[in-house]
mmCIF file of C-alpha atoms in Angstrom:
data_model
loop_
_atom_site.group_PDB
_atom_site.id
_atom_site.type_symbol
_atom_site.label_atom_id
_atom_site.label_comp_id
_atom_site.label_asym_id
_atom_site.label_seq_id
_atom_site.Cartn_x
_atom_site.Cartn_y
_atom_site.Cartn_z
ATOM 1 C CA UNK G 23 -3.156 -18.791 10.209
ATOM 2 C CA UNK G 24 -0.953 -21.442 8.464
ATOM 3 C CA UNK G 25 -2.113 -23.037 5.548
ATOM 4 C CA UNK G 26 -4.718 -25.888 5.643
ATOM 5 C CA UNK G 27 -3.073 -29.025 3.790
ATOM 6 C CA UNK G 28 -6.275 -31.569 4.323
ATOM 7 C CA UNK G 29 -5.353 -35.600 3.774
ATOM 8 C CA UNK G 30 -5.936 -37.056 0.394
ATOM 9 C CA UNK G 31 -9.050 -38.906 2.293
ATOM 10 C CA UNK G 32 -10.945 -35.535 2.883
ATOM 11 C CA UNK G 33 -10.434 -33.789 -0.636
ATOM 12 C CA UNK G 34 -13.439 -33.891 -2.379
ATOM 13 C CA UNK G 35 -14.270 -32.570 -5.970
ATOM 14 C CA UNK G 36 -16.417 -29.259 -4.546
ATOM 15 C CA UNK G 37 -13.713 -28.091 -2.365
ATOM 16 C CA UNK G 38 -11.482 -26.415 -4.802
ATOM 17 C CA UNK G 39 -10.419 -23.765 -2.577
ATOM 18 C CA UNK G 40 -8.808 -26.197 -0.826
ATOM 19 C CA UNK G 41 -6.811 -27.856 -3.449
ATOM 20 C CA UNK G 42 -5.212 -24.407 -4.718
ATOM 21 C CA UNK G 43 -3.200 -24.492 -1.802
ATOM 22 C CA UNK G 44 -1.857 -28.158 -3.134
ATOM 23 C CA UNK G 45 1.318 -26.912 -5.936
ATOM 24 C CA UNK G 46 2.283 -30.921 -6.449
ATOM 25 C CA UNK G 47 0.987 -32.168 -9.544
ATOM 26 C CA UNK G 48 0.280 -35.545 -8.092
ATOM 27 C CA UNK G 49 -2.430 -37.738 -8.773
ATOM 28 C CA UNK G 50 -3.732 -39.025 -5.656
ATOM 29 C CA UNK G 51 -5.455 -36.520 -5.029
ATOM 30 C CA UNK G 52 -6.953 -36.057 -8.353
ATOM 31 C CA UNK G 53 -7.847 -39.756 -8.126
ATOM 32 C CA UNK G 54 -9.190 -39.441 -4.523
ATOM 33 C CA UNK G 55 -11.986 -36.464 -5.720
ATOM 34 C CA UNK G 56 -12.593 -38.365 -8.637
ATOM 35 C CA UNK G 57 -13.907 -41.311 -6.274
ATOM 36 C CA UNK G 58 -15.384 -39.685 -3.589
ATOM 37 C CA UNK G 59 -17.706 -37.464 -5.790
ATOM 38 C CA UNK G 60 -21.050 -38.835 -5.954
ATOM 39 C CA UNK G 61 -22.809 -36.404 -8.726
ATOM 40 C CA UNK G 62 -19.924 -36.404 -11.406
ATOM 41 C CA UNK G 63 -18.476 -39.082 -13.469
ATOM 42 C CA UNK G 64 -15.474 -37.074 -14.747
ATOM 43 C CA UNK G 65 -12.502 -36.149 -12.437
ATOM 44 C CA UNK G 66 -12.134 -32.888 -11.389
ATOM 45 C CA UNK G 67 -9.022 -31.588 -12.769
ATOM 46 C CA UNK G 68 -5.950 -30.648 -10.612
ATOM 47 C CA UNK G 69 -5.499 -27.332 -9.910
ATOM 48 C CA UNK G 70 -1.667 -27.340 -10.028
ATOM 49 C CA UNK G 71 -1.322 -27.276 -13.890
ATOM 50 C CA UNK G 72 1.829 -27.078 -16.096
ATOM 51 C CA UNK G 73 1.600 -23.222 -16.407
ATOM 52 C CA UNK G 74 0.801 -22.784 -12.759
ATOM 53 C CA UNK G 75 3.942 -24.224 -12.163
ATOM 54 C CA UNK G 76 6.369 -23.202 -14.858
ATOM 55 C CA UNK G 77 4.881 -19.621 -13.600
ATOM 56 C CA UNK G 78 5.723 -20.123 -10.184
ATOM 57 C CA UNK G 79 9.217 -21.432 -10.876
ATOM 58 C CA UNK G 80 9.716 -18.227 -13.991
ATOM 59 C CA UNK G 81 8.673 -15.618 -10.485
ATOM 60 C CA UNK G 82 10.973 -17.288 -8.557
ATOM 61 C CA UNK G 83 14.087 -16.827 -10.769
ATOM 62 C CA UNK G 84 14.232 -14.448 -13.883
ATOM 63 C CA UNK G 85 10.592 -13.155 -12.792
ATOM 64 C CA UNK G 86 11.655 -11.673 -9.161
ATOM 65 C CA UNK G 87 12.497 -8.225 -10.831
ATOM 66 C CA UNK G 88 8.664 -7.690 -11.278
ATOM 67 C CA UNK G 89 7.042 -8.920 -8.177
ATOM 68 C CA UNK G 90 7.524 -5.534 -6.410
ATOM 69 C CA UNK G 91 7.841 -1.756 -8.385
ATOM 70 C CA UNK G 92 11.555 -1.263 -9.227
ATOM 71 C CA UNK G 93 13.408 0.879 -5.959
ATOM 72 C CA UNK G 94 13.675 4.327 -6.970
ATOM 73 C CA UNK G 95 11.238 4.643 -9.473
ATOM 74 C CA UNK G 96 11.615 4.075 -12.922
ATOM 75 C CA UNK G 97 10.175 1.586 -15.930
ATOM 76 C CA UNK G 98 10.726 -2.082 -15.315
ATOM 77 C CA UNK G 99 9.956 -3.499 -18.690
ATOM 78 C CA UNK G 100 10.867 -6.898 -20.290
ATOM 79 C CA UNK G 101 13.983 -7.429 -21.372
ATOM 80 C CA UNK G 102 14.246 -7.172 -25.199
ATOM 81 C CA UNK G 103 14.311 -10.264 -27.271
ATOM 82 C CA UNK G 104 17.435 -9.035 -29.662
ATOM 83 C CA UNK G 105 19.709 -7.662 -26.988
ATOM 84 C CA UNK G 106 20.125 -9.276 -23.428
ATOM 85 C CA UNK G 107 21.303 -6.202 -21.615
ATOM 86 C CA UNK G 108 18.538 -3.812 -21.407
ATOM 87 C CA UNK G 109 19.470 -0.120 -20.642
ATOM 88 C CA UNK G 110 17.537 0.923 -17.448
ATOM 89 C CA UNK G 111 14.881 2.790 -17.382
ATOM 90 C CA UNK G 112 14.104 1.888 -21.265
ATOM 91 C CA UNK G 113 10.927 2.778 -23.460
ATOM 92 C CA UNK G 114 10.307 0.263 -24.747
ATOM 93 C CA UNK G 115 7.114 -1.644 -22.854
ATOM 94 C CA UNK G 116 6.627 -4.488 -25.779
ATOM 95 C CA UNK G 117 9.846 -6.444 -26.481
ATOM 96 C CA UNK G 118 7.538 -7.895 -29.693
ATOM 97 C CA UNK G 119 7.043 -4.403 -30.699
ATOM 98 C CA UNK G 120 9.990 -2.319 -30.734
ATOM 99 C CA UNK G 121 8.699 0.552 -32.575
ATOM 100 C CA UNK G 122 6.269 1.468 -29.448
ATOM 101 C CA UNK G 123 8.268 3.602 -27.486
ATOM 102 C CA UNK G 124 6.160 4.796 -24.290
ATOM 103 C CA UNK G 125 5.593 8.506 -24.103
ATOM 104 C CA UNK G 126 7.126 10.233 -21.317
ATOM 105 C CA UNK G 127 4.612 11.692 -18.399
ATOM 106 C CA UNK G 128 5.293 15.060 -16.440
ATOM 107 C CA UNK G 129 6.308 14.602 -12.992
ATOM 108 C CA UNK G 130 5.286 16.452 -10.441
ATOM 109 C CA UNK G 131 8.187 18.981 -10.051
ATOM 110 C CA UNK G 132 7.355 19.771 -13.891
ATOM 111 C CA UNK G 133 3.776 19.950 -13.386
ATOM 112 C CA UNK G 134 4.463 22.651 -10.848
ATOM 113 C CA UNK G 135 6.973 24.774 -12.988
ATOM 114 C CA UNK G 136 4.242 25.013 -15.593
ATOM 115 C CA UNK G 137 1.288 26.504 -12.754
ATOM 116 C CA UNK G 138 3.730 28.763 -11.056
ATOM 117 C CA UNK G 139 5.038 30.320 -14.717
ATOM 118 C CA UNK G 140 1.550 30.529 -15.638
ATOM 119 C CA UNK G 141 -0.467 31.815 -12.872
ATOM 120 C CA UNK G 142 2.469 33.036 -10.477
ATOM 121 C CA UNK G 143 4.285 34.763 -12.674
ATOM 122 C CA UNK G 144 1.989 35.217 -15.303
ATOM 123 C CA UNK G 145 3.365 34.375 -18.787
ATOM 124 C CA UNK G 146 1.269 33.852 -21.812
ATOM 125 C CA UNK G 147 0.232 30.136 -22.183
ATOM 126 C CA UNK G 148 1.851 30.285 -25.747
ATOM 127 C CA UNK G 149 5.382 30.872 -24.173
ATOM 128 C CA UNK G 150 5.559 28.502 -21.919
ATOM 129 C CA UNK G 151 4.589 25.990 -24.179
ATOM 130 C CA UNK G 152 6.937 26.896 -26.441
ATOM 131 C CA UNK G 153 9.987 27.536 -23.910
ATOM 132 C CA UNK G 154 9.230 24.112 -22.545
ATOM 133 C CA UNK G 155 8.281 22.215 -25.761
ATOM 134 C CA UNK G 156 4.479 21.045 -24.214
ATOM 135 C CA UNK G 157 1.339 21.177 -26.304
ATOM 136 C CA UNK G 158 -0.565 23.978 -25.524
ATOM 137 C CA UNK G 159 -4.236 21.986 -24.734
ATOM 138 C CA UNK G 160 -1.291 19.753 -21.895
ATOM 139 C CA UNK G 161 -0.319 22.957 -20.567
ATOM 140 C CA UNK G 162 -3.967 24.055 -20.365
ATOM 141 C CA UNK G 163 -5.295 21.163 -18.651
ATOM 142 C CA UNK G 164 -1.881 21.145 -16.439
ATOM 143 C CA UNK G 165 -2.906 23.989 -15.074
ATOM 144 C CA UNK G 166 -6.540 23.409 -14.720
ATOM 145 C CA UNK G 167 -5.703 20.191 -12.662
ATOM 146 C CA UNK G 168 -3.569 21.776 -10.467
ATOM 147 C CA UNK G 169 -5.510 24.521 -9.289
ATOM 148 C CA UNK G 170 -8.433 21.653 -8.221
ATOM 149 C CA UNK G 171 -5.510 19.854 -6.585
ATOM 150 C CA UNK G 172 -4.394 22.999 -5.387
ATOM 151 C CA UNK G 173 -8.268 23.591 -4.242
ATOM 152 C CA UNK G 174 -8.707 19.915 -2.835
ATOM 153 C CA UNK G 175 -5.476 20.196 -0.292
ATOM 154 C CA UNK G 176 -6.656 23.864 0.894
ATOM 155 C CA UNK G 177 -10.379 22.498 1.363
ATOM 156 C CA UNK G 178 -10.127 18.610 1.825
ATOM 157 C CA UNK G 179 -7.226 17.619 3.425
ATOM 158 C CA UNK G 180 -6.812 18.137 7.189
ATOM 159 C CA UNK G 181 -2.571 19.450 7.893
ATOM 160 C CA UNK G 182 -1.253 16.971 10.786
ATOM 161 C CA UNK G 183 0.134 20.035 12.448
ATOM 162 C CA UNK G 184 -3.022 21.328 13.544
ATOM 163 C CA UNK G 185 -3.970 17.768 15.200
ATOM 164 C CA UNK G 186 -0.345 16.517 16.286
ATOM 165 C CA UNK G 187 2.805 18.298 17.611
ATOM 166 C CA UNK G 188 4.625 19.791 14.875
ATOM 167 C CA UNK G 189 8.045 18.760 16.364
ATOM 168 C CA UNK G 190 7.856 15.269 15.962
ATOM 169 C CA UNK G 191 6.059 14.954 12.227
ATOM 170 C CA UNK G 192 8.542 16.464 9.107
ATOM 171 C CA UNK G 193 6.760 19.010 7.058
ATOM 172 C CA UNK G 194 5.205 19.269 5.008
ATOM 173 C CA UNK G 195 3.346 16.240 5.652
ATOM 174 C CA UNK G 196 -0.586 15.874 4.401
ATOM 175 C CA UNK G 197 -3.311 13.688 6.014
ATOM 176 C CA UNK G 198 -6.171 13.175 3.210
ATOM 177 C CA UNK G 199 -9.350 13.353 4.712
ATOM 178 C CA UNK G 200 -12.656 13.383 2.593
ATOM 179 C CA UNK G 201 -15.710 14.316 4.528
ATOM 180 C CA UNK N 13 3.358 7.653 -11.229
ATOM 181 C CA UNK N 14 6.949 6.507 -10.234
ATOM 182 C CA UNK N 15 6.640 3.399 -13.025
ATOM 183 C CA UNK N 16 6.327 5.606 -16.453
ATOM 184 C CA UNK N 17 8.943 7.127 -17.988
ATOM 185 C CA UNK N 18 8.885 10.267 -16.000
ATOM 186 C CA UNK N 19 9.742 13.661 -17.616
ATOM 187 C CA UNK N 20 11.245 16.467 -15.758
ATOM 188 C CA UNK N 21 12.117 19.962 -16.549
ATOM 189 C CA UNK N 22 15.205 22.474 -15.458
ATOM 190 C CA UNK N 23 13.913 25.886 -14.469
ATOM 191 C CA UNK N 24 16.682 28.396 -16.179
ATOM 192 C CA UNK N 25 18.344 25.976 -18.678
ATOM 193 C CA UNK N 26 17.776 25.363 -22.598
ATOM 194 C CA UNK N 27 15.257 21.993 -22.138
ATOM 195 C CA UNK N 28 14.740 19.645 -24.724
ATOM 196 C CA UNK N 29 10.874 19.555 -25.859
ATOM 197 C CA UNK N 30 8.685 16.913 -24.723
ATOM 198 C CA UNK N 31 6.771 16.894 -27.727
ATOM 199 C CA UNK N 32 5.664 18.519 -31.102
ATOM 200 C CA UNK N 33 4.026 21.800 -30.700
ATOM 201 C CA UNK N 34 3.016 23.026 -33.573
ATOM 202 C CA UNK N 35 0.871 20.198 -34.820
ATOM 203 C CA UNK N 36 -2.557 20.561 -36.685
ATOM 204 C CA UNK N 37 -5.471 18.254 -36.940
ATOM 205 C CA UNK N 38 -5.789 16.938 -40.189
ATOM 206 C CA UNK N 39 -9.317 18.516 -41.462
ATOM 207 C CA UNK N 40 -11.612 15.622 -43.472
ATOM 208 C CA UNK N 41 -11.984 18.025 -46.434
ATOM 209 C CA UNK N 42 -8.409 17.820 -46.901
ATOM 210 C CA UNK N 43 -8.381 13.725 -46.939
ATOM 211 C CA UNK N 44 -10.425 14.171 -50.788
ATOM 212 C CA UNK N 45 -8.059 13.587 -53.984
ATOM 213 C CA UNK N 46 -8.719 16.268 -56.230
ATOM 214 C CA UNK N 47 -8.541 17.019 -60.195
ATOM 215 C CA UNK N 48 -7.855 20.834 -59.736
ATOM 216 C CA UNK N 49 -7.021 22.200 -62.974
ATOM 217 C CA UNK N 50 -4.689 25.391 -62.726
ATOM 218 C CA UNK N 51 -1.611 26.951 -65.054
ATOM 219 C CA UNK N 52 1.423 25.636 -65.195
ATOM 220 C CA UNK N 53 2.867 29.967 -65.545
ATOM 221 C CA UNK N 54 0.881 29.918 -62.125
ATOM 222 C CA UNK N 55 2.481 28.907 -58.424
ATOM 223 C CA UNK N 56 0.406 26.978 -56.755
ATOM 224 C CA UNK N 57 0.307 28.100 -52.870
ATOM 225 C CA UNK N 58 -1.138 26.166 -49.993
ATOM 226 C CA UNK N 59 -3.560 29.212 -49.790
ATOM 227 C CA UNK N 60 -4.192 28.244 -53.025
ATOM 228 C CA UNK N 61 -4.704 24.480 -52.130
ATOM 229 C CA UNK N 62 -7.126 25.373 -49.044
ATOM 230 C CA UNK N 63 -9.259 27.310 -51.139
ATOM 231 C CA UNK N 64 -9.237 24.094 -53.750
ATOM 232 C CA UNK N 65 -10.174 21.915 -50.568
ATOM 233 C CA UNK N 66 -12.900 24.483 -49.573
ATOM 234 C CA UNK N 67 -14.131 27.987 -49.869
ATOM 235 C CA UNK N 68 -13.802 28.659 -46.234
ATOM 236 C CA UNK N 69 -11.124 26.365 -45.442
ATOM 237 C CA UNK N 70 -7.937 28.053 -43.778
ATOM 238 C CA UNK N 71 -4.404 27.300 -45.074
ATOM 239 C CA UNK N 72 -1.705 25.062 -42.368
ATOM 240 C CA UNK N 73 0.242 28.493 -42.086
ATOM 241 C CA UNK N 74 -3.477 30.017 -40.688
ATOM 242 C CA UNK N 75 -3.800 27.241 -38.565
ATOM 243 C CA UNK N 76 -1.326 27.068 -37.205
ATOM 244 C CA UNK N 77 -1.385 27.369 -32.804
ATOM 245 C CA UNK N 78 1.869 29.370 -32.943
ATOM 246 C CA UNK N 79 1.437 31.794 -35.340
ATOM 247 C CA UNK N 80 3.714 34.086 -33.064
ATOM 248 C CA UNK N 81 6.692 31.557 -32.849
ATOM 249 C CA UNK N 82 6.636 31.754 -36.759
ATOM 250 C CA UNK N 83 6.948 35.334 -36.378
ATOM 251 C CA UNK N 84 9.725 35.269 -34.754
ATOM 252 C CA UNK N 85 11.687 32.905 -36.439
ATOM 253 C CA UNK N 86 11.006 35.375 -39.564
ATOM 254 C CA UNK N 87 12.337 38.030 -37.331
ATOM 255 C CA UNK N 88 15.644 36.298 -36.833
ATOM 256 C CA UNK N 89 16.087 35.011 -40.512
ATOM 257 C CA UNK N 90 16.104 38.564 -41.045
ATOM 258 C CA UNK N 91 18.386 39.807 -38.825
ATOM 259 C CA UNK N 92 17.081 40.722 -35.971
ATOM 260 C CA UNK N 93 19.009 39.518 -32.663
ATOM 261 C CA UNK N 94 17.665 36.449 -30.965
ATOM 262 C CA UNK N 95 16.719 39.039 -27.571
ATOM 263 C CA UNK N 96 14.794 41.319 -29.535
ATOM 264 C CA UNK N 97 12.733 38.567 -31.596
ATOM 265 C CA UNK N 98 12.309 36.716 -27.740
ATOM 266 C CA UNK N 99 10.668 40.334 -26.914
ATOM 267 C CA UNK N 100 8.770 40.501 -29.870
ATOM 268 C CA UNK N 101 7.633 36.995 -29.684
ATOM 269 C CA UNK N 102 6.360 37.333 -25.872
ATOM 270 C CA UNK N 103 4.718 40.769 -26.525
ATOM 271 C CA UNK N 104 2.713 39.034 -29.247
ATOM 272 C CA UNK N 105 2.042 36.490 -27.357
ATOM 273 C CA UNK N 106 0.759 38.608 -24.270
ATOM 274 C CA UNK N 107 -1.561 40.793 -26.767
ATOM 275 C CA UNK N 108 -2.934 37.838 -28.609
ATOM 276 C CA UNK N 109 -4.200 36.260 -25.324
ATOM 277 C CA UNK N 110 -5.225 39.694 -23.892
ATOM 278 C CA UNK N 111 -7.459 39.757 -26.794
ATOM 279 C CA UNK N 112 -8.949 36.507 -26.531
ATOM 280 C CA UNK N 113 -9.662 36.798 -22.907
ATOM 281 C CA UNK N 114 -11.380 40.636 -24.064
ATOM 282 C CA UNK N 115 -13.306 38.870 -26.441
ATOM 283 C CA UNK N 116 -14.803 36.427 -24.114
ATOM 284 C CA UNK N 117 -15.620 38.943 -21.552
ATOM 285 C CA UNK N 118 -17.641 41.116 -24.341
ATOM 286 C CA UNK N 119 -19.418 38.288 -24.816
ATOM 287 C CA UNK N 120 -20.366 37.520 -21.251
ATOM 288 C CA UNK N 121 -21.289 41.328 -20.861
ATOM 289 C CA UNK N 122 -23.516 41.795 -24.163
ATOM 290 C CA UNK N 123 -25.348 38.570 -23.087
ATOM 291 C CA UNK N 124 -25.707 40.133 -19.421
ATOM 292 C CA UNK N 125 -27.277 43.205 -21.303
ATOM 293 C CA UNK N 126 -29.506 41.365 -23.286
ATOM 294 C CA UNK N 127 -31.023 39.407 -20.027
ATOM 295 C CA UNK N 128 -33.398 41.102 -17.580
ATOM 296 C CA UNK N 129 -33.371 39.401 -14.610
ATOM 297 C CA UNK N 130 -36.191 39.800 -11.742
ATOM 298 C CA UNK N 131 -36.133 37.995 -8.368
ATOM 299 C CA UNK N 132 -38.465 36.750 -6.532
ATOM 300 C CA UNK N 133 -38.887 34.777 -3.343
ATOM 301 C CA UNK N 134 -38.022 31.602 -4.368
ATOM 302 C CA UNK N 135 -36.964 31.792 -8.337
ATOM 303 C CA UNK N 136 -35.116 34.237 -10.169
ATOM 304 C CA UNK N 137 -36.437 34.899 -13.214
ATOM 305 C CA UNK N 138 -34.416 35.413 -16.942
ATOM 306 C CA UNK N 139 -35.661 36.977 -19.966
ATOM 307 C CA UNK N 140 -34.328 37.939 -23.201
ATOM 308 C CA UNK N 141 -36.006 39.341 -25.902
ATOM 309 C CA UNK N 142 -36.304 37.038 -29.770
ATOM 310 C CA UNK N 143 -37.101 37.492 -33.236
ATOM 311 C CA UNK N 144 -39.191 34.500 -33.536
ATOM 312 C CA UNK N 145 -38.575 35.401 -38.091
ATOM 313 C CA UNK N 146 -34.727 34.797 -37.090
ATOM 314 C CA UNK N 147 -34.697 31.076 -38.821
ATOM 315 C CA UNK N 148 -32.061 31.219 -41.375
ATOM 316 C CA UNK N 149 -31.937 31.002 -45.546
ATOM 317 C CA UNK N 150 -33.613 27.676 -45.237
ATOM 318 C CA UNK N 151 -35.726 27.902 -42.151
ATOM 319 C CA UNK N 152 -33.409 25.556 -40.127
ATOM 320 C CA UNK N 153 -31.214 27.551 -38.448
ATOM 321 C CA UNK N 154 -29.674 25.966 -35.326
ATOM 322 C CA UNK N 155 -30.522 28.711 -32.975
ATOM 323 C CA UNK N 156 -33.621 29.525 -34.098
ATOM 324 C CA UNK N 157 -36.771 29.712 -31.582
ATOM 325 C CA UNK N 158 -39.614 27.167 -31.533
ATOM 326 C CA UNK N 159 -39.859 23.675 -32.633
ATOM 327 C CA UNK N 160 -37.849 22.240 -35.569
ATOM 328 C CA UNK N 161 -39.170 19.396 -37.525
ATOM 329 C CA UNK N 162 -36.770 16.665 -38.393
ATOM 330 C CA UNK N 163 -34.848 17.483 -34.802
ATOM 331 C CA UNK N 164 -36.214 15.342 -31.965
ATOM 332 C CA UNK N 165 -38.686 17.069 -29.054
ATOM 333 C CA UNK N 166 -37.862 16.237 -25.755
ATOM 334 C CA UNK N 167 -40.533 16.682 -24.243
ATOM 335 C CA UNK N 168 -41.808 13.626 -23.667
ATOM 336 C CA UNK N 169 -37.627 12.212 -22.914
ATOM 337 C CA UNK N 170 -37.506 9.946 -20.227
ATOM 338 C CA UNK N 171 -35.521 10.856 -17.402
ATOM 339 C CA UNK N 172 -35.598 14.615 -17.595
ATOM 340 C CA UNK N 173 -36.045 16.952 -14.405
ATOM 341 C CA UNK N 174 -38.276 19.589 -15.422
ATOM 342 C CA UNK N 175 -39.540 20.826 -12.510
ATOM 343 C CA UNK N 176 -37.125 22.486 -9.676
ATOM 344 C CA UNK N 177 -34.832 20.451 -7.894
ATOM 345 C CA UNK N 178 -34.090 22.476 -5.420
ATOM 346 C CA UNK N 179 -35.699 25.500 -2.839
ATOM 347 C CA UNK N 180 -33.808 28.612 -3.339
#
């Protein structure tokens, strides 16, 4: 449906939805609500303000890194104030705060090193934290998680292959389905 | 997921730790400043200094979650080969969880032998015997049976289901 751009005429002070669609900062149409409102003496305000604007211009130059996730994974912070080239993939979420470094999170492949040596191949919980450098409780609740997930994709989910041919899906391939 | 920092391991390689695993909490008896008088011909330990703290309170070295990885690092400052303090370590390891897991089974099984349980049709019925004299050195023991003054009733609570909830 393209956009509804009404004529200065129609615009009236209650229709605000309207008027977002409006980016100029002119003031016609700020005078033309301010007229043909009958109940308020003050004019509404435009909606295209200063910072509306300055934001819209910032997203479509320096800001267009951060409109979509970065390809490939990965952090996409701010660019530090000090130094202009930031190293990718950086820990550093608050360019104000430097000393915050962000904690790195287990990824999947990880998370599933840590069930198998624990419950596959049955190593004390003390050794694998210690061969891999996690906190015991993390490596407790690791595996805890993972046998739920483990329980939810056995119970919950519903394997394509059963419902479609297997040649033409890849496997392993999920459908989530909650009853 | 894919926008943290992500952190990923390599299965039969030396990895570098993803965090500090030998950490303790910091008990609130320790946070006091105390005047501890003690003699200067004396050493003072950090047994020594728990004690001082409180009479029940544990040193770091007791505390610590890896008492077994200390082990073996004693192991290898004294000579022994980095294999055989590995084997040590694990076998440790393996016997101090073994005994944990032993411990918590007892306790499942002594409370299973202290229960009689008789079914009927639609409830199944639990009883264990009590000492109804059990109620500590000052009368306020936490487990004690029957009412405690000073500890809210809720019998009266709003919002409680005390009847069943469900047919059997």
């Amino acid at each position: 449906m393209p956009p509804r751009i009404p004529a200065p005429s129609v615009v009236s002070s209650t229709s605000t939805l309207l008027q977002t669609h409006i980016w100029t900062g002119a003031s016609t149409s700020a005078a033309a609500a301010g007229s043909s409102a009958n109940f308020s003496t003050t004019a509404s305000c435009d909606a295209a303000t200063v910072a509306r604007r300055a934001f819209r211009k910032w997203l479509s130059g320096p800001g267009s890194n951060y409109v979509t996730p970065k390809r490939g994974g990965g952090t996409n912070y701010l660019p530090q104030l000090t130094s202009l080239n930031l190293p990718p993939n950086s820990n550093i979420p608050f360019p104000l705060n430097p000393q915050f470094r962000s904690a790195p999170v287990l990824d999947d492949r990880a998370r599933e090193l840590i069930w198998e040596k624990v419950m596959r191949k049955g190593e004390p919980i003390k050794a694998v934290s210690a061969e891999l450098g996690v906190d015991i409780t993390r490596v407790a609740a690791v595996v805890r998680l993972k046998e739920v997930e483990k329980d939810w994709i056995a119970k919950v989910c519903i394997h394509l292959s059963s419902l479609v041919i297997p040649a033409f899906i890849p496997a392993p391939h999920f459908l989530h389905a909650f009853p | 997921m894919a926008m943290l920092p992500l952190r990923s391991f390599k299965e039969d390689q030396q990895n570098e730790p993803l965090e500090a695993i030998n950490e303790i909490h910091i008990h609130p008896a320790t946070m006091k400043q105390l005047y501890w008088p003690t003699s200067e011909s004396r050493e003072f330990t950090r047994e020594d200094a728990a004690k001082a703290f409180h009479r029940k309170m544990l040193s770091a070295d007791q505390r610590s979650p890896h008492p077994e990885l200390i082990q073996m690092e004693r192991d290898m400052l004294e000579g022994k080969s980095p294999g055989e303090a590995r084997a040590r370590f694990i076998k440790a390891a393996e016997d101090s969880e073994r005994k944990a897991a032993d411990k918590q089974v007892q306790k499942a099984l002594a409370a299973e032998q202290a229960t009689t349980r008789i079914n009927t049709k639609r409830f199944e019925f639990r009883f264990r015997e009590i000492n109804a004299e059990l109620v500590g050195p000052d009368g306020r023991a936490i487990n004690a049976v029957g009412a405690k003054y000073g500890r809210p009733s809720y019998d009266r609570a709003k919002g409680m289901i005390r009847i069943p909830t469900s047919v059997p």
